[in-house]
């Protein structure tokens, strides 16, 4: 039974305020959770409540969300058994009363939802992944590690946001993490050798000032080889262009690839060329969130060979995922709990994906905290893939290291089977 609910403002990995919630249960269990925050957010994400008080943190304070937790959510939840997650999440949605959690704030609601789940697991002395996923939750995900950052995550002139490596040929999660980390260090060496800066972006990937996106792909292939791995067979590449961020009235603006903006069809051809030239296994948000037909065209053209993922397109919301199913827009869905705002609704989005035969890929946000909830959640939901940034910066390692712990805890029971063809 929930006996207390406290909240406070903390700072995320970009140094902006976010919400941390602490739940107390009868019997003495105390558990906390904190909420991440995106930079390249989808238009239809659940509402992240910010104070708008320009005298504090440029208006980005979250004291209103904190107050909403303590003054409104706490009195409504105290006395309820923490194991009743669906009811608790539904109560918070009803209390909020809006379509997109705009009144209380999705950051307030998610913080409570996560902390309640963690407290409940703790009180039952169960690991969180098992509490959320049951005893069949034994599959460790392939880490998709973002080793070159661009777009809204780095001011280096690259328009596309994420260049990830996927060590899908590794035999275990820990080996995959090692393959990825070694490649990350090999890339650092190449950048130093070629005279590029080795500072990192928001997700811990390097943020060199390259000529264009193609150069990033070439560097990654060289890094995989330099680390001693076979590109494609052992380590593949995944992209998240986050294309909404370079889409305008004239089309897609990619100055590194040509002076004028290009159409959806032209961009589709660019990707087709890259898929042939590089071992790419997954493209997320290759087109703007409003450009549904371009997604469908790409899925029809290459969806049998590679994974096409919708992130901003779906914002983890069953309403948009259903449209994606109807229009065959993609063959996979990105899952970010804070886009929808509760544990229960995140699980519902995944169940919809499962029923429709869509893959799903768990994800952190670019603004993160040291909270590792999403690592357990990814194992619980057994989707087999997780993107958590580069193997660099504490908030990214918190997740990757938690997955190592889960793997050790499961021991011989741990499963690792890549959703990608090796
Ligand atoms: P965000 O980026 O957290 O800044 O939205 C991650 C992504 O686009 O997948
Ligand atoms: Zn994305």
mmCIF file with all atom_site columns, N, CA, C and O in Angstrom, residues 91-108:
data_model
loop_
_atom_site.group_PDB
_atom_site.id
_atom_site.type_symbol
_atom_site.label_atom_id
_atom_site.label_alt_id
_atom_site.label_comp_id
_atom_site.label_asym_id
_atom_site.label_entity_id
_atom_site.label_seq_id
_atom_site.pdbx_PDB_ins_code
_atom_site.Cartn_x
_atom_site.Cartn_y
_atom_site.Cartn_z
_atom_site.occupancy
_atom_site.B_iso_or_equiv
_atom_site.pdbx_formal_charge
_atom_site.auth_seq_id
_atom_site.auth_comp_id
_atom_site.auth_asym_id
_atom_site.auth_atom_id
_atom_site.pdbx_PDB_model_num
ATOM 1  N N  . UNK A 1 91  ? -5.961 5.955  -12.988 1.00 0.00 ? 91  UNK A N  1
ATOM 2  C CA . UNK A 1 91  ? -6.390 7.023  -12.072 1.00 0.00 ? 91  UNK A CA 1
ATOM 3  C C  . UNK A 1 91  ? -5.675 8.339  -12.362 1.00 0.00 ? 91  UNK A C  1
ATOM 4  O O  . UNK A 1 91  ? -6.284 9.408  -12.370 1.00 0.00 ? 91  UNK A O  1
ATOM 5  N N  . UNK A 1 92  ? -4.376 8.249  -12.612 1.00 0.00 ? 92  UNK A N  1
ATOM 6  C CA . UNK A 1 92  ? -3.611 9.477  -12.899 1.00 0.00 ? 92  UNK A CA 1
ATOM 7  C C  . UNK A 1 92  ? -4.067 10.112 -14.211 1.00 0.00 ? 92  UNK A C  1
ATOM 8  O O  . UNK A 1 92  ? -4.185 11.339 -14.300 1.00 0.00 ? 92  UNK A O  1
ATOM 9  N N  . UNK A 1 93  ? -4.356 9.282  -15.215 1.00 0.00 ? 93  UNK A N  1
ATOM 10 C CA . UNK A 1 93  ? -4.836 9.818  -16.496 1.00 0.00 ? 93  UNK A CA 1
ATOM 11 C C  . UNK A 1 93  ? -6.181 10.509 -16.312 1.00 0.00 ? 93  UNK A C  1
ATOM 12 O O  . UNK A 1 93  ? -6.420 11.583 -16.863 1.00 0.00 ? 93  UNK A O  1
ATOM 13 N N  . UNK A 1 94  ? -7.049 9.886  -15.505 1.00 0.00 ? 94  UNK A N  1
ATOM 14 C CA . UNK A 1 94  ? -8.362 10.489 -15.260 1.00 0.00 ? 94  UNK A CA 1
ATOM 15 C C  . UNK A 1 94  ? -8.244 11.790 -14.477 1.00 0.00 ? 94  UNK A C  1
ATOM 16 O O  . UNK A 1 94  ? -8.927 12.771 -14.776 1.00 0.00 ? 94  UNK A O  1
ATOM 17 N N  . UNK A 1 95  ? -7.379 11.772 -13.497 1.00 0.00 ? 95  UNK A N  1
ATOM 18 C CA . UNK A 1 95  ? -7.159 12.971 -12.692 1.00 0.00 ? 95  UNK A CA 1
ATOM 19 C C  . UNK A 1 95  ? -6.642 14.112 -13.568 1.00 0.00 ? 95  UNK A C  1
ATOM 20 O O  . UNK A 1 95  ? -7.030 15.270 -13.413 1.00 0.00 ? 95  UNK A O  1
ATOM 21 N N  . UNK A 1 96  ? -5.787 13.766 -14.516 1.00 0.00 ? 96  UNK A N  1
ATOM 22 C CA . UNK A 1 96  ? -5.249 14.766 -15.440 1.00 0.00 ? 96  UNK A CA 1
ATOM 23 C C  . UNK A 1 96  ? -6.373 15.317 -16.320 1.00 0.00 ? 96  UNK A C  1
ATOM 24 O O  . UNK A 1 96  ? -6.505 16.528 -16.491 1.00 0.00 ? 96  UNK A O  1
ATOM 25 N N  . UNK A 1 97  ? -7.124 14.404 -16.898 1.00 0.00 ? 97  UNK A N  1
ATOM 26 C CA . UNK A 1 97  ? -8.315 14.802 -17.650 1.00 0.00 ? 97  UNK A CA 1
ATOM 27 C C  . UNK A 1 97  ? -8.088 15.301 -19.067 1.00 0.00 ? 97  UNK A C  1
ATOM 28 O O  . UNK A 1 97  ? -9.039 15.633 -19.763 1.00 0.00 ? 97  UNK A O  1
ATOM 29 N N  . UNK A 1 98  ? -6.855 15.380 -19.522 1.00 0.00 ? 98  UNK A N  1
ATOM 30 C CA . UNK A 1 98  ? -6.614 15.830 -20.901 1.00 0.00 ? 98  UNK A CA 1
ATOM 31 C C  . UNK A 1 98  ? -6.182 14.656 -21.763 1.00 0.00 ? 98  UNK A C  1
ATOM 32 O O  . UNK A 1 98  ? -5.805 13.595 -21.256 1.00 0.00 ? 98  UNK A O  1
ATOM 33 N N  . UNK A 1 99  ? -6.193 14.876 -23.070 1.00 0.00 ? 99  UNK A N  1
ATOM 34 C CA . UNK A 1 99  ? -5.804 13.857 -24.043 1.00 0.00 ? 99  UNK A CA 1
ATOM 35 C C  . UNK A 1 99  ? -4.308 13.514 -23.924 1.00 0.00 ? 99  UNK A C  1
ATOM 36 O O  . UNK A 1 99  ? -3.912 12.370 -24.078 1.00 0.00 ? 99  UNK A O  1
ATOM 37 N N  . UNK A 1 100 ? -3.489 14.531 -23.661 1.00 0.00 ? 100 UNK A N  1
ATOM 38 C CA . UNK A 1 100 ? -2.025 14.344 -23.733 1.00 0.00 ? 100 UNK A CA 1
ATOM 39 C C  . UNK A 1 100 ? -1.303 14.657 -22.413 1.00 0.00 ? 100 UNK A C  1
ATOM 40 O O  . UNK A 1 100 ? -0.126 15.008 -22.424 1.00 0.00 ? 100 UNK A O  1
ATOM 41 N N  . UNK A 1 101 ? -2.000 14.531 -21.329 1.00 0.00 ? 101 UNK A N  1
ATOM 42 C CA . UNK A 1 101 ? -1.411 14.734 -19.985 1.00 0.00 ? 101 UNK A CA 1
ATOM 43 C C  . UNK A 1 101 ? -0.863 16.151 -19.788 1.00 0.00 ? 101 UNK A C  1
ATOM 44 O O  . UNK A 1 101 ? 0.125  16.379 -19.092 1.00 0.00 ? 101 UNK A O  1
ATOM 45 N N  . UNK A 1 102 ? -1.530 17.097 -20.405 1.00 0.00 ? 102 UNK A N  1
ATOM 46 C CA . UNK A 1 102 ? -1.049 18.481 -20.391 1.00 0.00 ? 102 UNK A CA 1
ATOM 47 C C  . UNK A 1 102 ? -1.276 19.171 -19.050 1.00 0.00 ? 102 UNK A C  1
ATOM 48 O O  . UNK A 1 102 ? -0.562 20.099 -18.698 1.00 0.00 ? 102 UNK A O  1
ATOM 49 N N  . UNK A 1 103 ? -2.279 18.735 -18.287 1.00 0.00 ? 103 UNK A N  1
ATOM 50 C CA . UNK A 1 103 ? -2.595 19.463 -17.062 1.00 0.00 ? 103 UNK A CA 1
ATOM 51 C C  . UNK A 1 103 ? -1.603 19.117 -15.939 1.00 0.00 ? 103 UNK A C  1
ATOM 52 O O  . UNK A 1 103 ? -0.919 19.986 -15.424 1.00 0.00 ? 103 UNK A O  1
ATOM 53 N N  . UNK A 1 104 ? -1.503 17.846 -15.602 1.00 0.00 ? 104 UNK A N  1
ATOM 54 C CA . UNK A 1 104 ? -0.565 17.462 -14.536 1.00 0.00 ? 104 UNK A CA 1
ATOM 55 C C  . UNK A 1 104 ? 0.859  17.333 -15.057 1.00 0.00 ? 104 UNK A C  1
ATOM 56 O O  . UNK A 1 104 ? 1.823  17.463 -14.308 1.00 0.00 ? 104 UNK A O  1
ATOM 57 N N  . UNK A 1 105 ? 0.999  17.063 -16.359 1.00 0.00 ? 105 UNK A N  1
ATOM 58 C CA . UNK A 1 105 ? 2.322  16.872 -16.954 1.00 0.00 ? 105 UNK A CA 1
ATOM 59 C C  . UNK A 1 105 ? 2.658  15.397 -17.087 1.00 0.00 ? 105 UNK A C  1
ATOM 60 O O  . UNK A 1 105 ? 2.539  14.637 -16.121 1.00 0.00 ? 105 UNK A O  1
ATOM 61 N N  . UNK A 1 106 ? 3.074  14.996 -18.292 1.00 0.00 ? 106 UNK A N  1
ATOM 62 C CA . UNK A 1 106 ? 3.479  13.596 -18.492 1.00 0.00 ? 106 UNK A CA 1
ATOM 63 C C  . UNK A 1 106 ? 4.724  13.295 -17.661 1.00 0.00 ? 106 UNK A C  1
ATOM 64 O O  . UNK A 1 106 ? 4.931  12.158 -17.229 1.00 0.00 ? 106 UNK A O  1
ATOM 65 N N  . UNK A 1 107 ? 5.542  14.321 -17.414 1.00 0.00 ? 107 UNK A N  1
ATOM 66 C CA . UNK A 1 107 ? 6.736  14.098 -16.593 1.00 0.00 ? 107 UNK A CA 1
ATOM 67 C C  . UNK A 1 107 ? 6.349  13.795 -15.146 1.00 0.00 ? 107 UNK A C  1
ATOM 68 O O  . UNK A 1 107 ? 6.973  12.964 -14.487 1.00 0.00 ? 107 UNK A O  1
ATOM 69 N N  . UNK A 1 108 ? 5.289  14.441 -14.650 1.00 0.00 ? 108 UNK A N  1
ATOM 70 C CA . UNK A 1 108 ? 4.805  14.143 -13.298 1.00 0.00 ? 108 UNK A CA 1
ATOM 71 C C  . UNK A 1 108 ? 4.236  12.723 -13.255 1.00 0.00 ? 108 UNK A C  1
ATOM 72 O O  . UNK A 1 108 ? 4.586  11.908 -12.395 1.00 0.00 ? 108 UNK A O  1
#
